[in-house]
């Protein structure tokens, strides 16, 4: 794992479910070379955990404010920490494991 890698944990609110938000987030993360996951939460928000180069993660965070073409993002709550290196790819998670 690159020591410069960071972790972004974001909760995206607004009209972000049923608008291909997870699909487009995955495409953007893959384009940026980021690993992690995206998940639809029961409260109608979308959760994103991503790791990679800090500049790439900042680009993803900026993208999350717009989202997919049909989305209407009203907020992004972002928290930063050190990367753990636990991910190999970026994927959609359909059920969170506790």
PDB file of C-alpha atoms in Angstrom:
ATOM      1  CA  UNK A   1       0.000   0.000   0.000  1.00  0.00           C
ATOM      2  CA  UNK A   2       1.220   3.458  -0.857  1.00  0.00           C
ATOM      3  CA  UNK A   3       1.831   5.456   2.329  1.00  0.00           C
ATOM      4  CA  UNK A   4       0.333   8.535   0.645  1.00  0.00           C
ATOM      5  CA  UNK A   5      -3.019   6.796   0.154  1.00  0.00           C
ATOM      6  CA  UNK A   6      -6.002   8.084   2.076  1.00  0.00           C
ATOM      7  CA  UNK A   7      -9.533   6.926   2.870  1.00  0.00           C
ATOM      8  CA  UNK A   8     -12.670   8.902   2.119  1.00  0.00           C
ATOM      9  CA  UNK A   9     -15.910   7.962   3.876  1.00  0.00           C
ATOM     10  CA  UNK A  10     -18.858   9.905   2.481  1.00  0.00           C
ATOM     11  CA  UNK A  11     -22.609   9.971   3.009  1.00  0.00           C
ATOM     12  CA  UNK A  12     -24.448  11.487   0.039  1.00  0.00           C
ATOM     13  CA  UNK A  13     -27.967  12.816   0.513  1.00  0.00           C
ATOM     14  CA  UNK A  14     -30.692  14.009  -1.836  1.00  0.00           C
ATOM     15  CA  UNK A  15     -32.319  12.088  -4.657  1.00  0.00           C
ATOM     16  CA  UNK A  16     -29.503   9.563  -4.942  1.00  0.00           C
ATOM     17  CA  UNK A  17     -31.296   6.221  -5.038  1.00  0.00           C
ATOM     18  CA  UNK A  18     -33.081   4.908  -8.111  1.00  0.00           C
ATOM     19  CA  UNK A  19     -31.020   7.215 -10.357  1.00  0.00           C
ATOM     20  CA  UNK A  20     -28.024   4.945 -11.163  1.00  0.00           C
ATOM     21  CA  UNK A  21     -25.912   6.749  -8.570  1.00  0.00           C
ATOM     22  CA  UNK A  22     -24.026   3.612  -7.479  1.00  0.00           C
ATOM     23  CA  UNK A  23     -23.333   2.599 -11.080  1.00  0.00           C
ATOM     24  CA  UNK A  24     -21.942   6.005 -12.014  1.00  0.00           C
ATOM     25  CA  UNK A  25     -19.955   6.227  -8.753  1.00  0.00           C
ATOM     26  CA  UNK A  26     -18.324   2.900  -9.588  1.00  0.00           C
ATOM     27  CA  UNK A  27     -17.445   4.097 -13.097  1.00  0.00           C
ATOM     28  CA  UNK A  28     -15.937   7.311 -11.716  1.00  0.00           C
ATOM     29  CA  UNK A  29     -13.952   5.463  -9.036  1.00  0.00           C
ATOM     30  CA  UNK A  30     -12.608   3.016 -11.620  1.00  0.00           C
ATOM     31  CA  UNK A  31     -11.664   5.915 -13.909  1.00  0.00           C
ATOM     32  CA  UNK A  32      -9.760   7.526 -11.028  1.00  0.00           C
ATOM     33  CA  UNK A  33      -8.036   4.279  -9.945  1.00  0.00           C
ATOM     34  CA  UNK A  34      -9.787   4.200  -6.561  1.00  0.00           C
ATOM     35  CA  UNK A  35     -10.760   1.098  -4.565  1.00  0.00           C
ATOM     36  CA  UNK A  36     -13.616   0.634  -2.082  1.00  0.00           C
ATOM     37  CA  UNK A  37     -17.390   0.384  -2.252  1.00  0.00           C
ATOM     38  CA  UNK A  38     -20.713   2.194  -2.629  1.00  0.00           C
ATOM     39  CA  UNK A  39     -23.941   1.224  -0.820  1.00  0.00           C
ATOM     40  CA  UNK A  40     -27.603   2.336  -0.719  1.00  0.00           C
ATOM     41  CA  UNK A  41     -28.536   2.938   2.926  1.00  0.00           C
ATOM     42  CA  UNK A  42     -32.018   2.350   4.346  1.00  0.00           C
ATOM     43  CA  UNK A  43     -32.378   6.093   5.066  1.00  0.00           C
ATOM     44  CA  UNK A  44     -32.245   6.798   1.277  1.00  0.00           C
ATOM     45  CA  UNK A  45     -28.688   8.135   1.382  1.00  0.00           C
ATOM     46  CA  UNK A  46     -25.700   6.567  -0.355  1.00  0.00           C
ATOM     47  CA  UNK A  47     -22.556   5.614   1.540  1.00  0.00           C
ATOM     48  CA  UNK A  48     -19.150   5.570  -0.127  1.00  0.00           C
ATOM     49  CA  UNK A  49     -15.895   4.240   1.301  1.00  0.00           C
ATOM     50  CA  UNK A  50     -12.980   4.792  -1.037  1.00  0.00           C
ATOM     51  CA  UNK A  51      -9.210   4.509  -0.823  1.00  0.00           C
ATOM     52  CA  UNK A  52      -6.480   5.746  -3.108  1.00  0.00           C
ATOM     53  CA  UNK A  53      -4.351   8.698  -4.026  1.00  0.00           C
ATOM     54  CA  UNK A  54      -5.490  11.814  -2.167  1.00  0.00           C
ATOM     55  CA  UNK A  55      -5.894  13.870  -5.347  1.00  0.00           C
ATOM     56  CA  UNK A  56      -8.026  11.134  -6.924  1.00  0.00           C
ATOM     57  CA  UNK A  57     -10.179  10.965  -3.792  1.00  0.00           C
ATOM     58  CA  UNK A  58     -10.619  14.743  -3.818  1.00  0.00           C
ATOM     59  CA  UNK A  59     -11.782  14.445  -7.440  1.00  0.00           C
ATOM     60  CA  UNK A  60     -14.260  11.739  -6.389  1.00  0.00           C
ATOM     61  CA  UNK A  61     -15.520  13.899  -3.527  1.00  0.00           C
ATOM     62  CA  UNK A  62     -16.086  16.768  -5.955  1.00  0.00           C
ATOM     63  CA  UNK A  63     -17.879  14.386  -8.333  1.00  0.00           C
ATOM     64  CA  UNK A  64     -20.132  13.148  -5.499  1.00  0.00           C
ATOM     65  CA  UNK A  65     -21.572  16.649  -5.170  1.00  0.00           C
ATOM     66  CA  UNK A  66     -22.957  16.280  -8.729  1.00  0.00           C
ATOM     67  CA  UNK A  67     -23.452  12.525  -8.970  1.00  0.00           C
ATOM     68  CA  UNK A  68     -25.170  10.659 -11.754  1.00  0.00           C
ATOM     69  CA  UNK A  69     -27.038  12.608 -14.465  1.00  0.00           C
ATOM     70  CA  UNK A  70     -30.476  11.976 -12.875  1.00  0.00           C
ATOM     71  CA  UNK A  71     -29.353  12.605  -9.274  1.00  0.00           C
ATOM     72  CA  UNK A  72     -30.159  15.680  -7.220  1.00  0.00           C
ATOM     73  CA  UNK A  73     -27.469  15.809  -4.543  1.00  0.00           C
ATOM     74  CA  UNK A  74     -28.287  18.046  -1.591  1.00  0.00           C
ATOM     75  CA  UNK A  75     -25.309  17.218   0.624  1.00  0.00           C
ATOM     76  CA  UNK A  76     -22.089  15.265   1.028  1.00  0.00           C
ATOM     77  CA  UNK A  77     -20.744  14.549   4.498  1.00  0.00           C
ATOM     78  CA  UNK A  78     -17.099  13.567   4.029  1.00  0.00           C
ATOM     79  CA  UNK A  79     -14.626  12.223   6.558  1.00  0.00           C
ATOM     80  CA  UNK A  80     -10.961  11.521   5.850  1.00  0.00           C
ATOM     81  CA  UNK A  81      -8.553   9.053   7.430  1.00  0.00           C
ATOM     82  CA  UNK A  82      -5.533   6.926   6.604  1.00  0.00           C
ATOM     83  CA  UNK A  83      -6.057   4.103   4.111  1.00  0.00           C
ATOM     84  CA  UNK A  84      -6.171   0.532   5.395  1.00  0.00           C
ATOM     85  CA  UNK A  85      -5.355  -1.157   2.084  1.00  0.00           C
ATOM     86  CA  UNK A  86      -8.203  -3.626   2.538  1.00  0.00           C
ATOM     87  CA  UNK A  87      -9.759  -3.197  -0.935  1.00  0.00           C
ATOM     88  CA  UNK A  88      -8.625  -4.589  -4.283  1.00  0.00           C
ATOM     89  CA  UNK A  89     -11.341  -3.077  -6.498  1.00  0.00           C
ATOM     90  CA  UNK A  90     -14.246  -0.638  -6.304  1.00  0.00           C
ATOM     91  CA  UNK A  91     -17.668  -2.281  -6.202  1.00  0.00           C
ATOM     92  CA  UNK A  92     -21.318  -1.924  -5.322  1.00  0.00           C
ATOM     93  CA  UNK A  93     -22.238  -3.542  -2.009  1.00  0.00           C
ATOM     94  CA  UNK A  94     -25.814  -4.790  -1.777  1.00  0.00           C
ATOM     95  CA  UNK A  95     -25.801  -5.801   1.889  1.00  0.00           C
ATOM     96  CA  UNK A  96     -23.443  -4.513   4.510  1.00  0.00           C
ATOM     97  CA  UNK A  97     -21.699  -6.979   6.756  1.00  0.00           C
ATOM     98  CA  UNK A  98     -21.388  -5.797  10.337  1.00  0.00           C
TER      99      UNK A  98
END
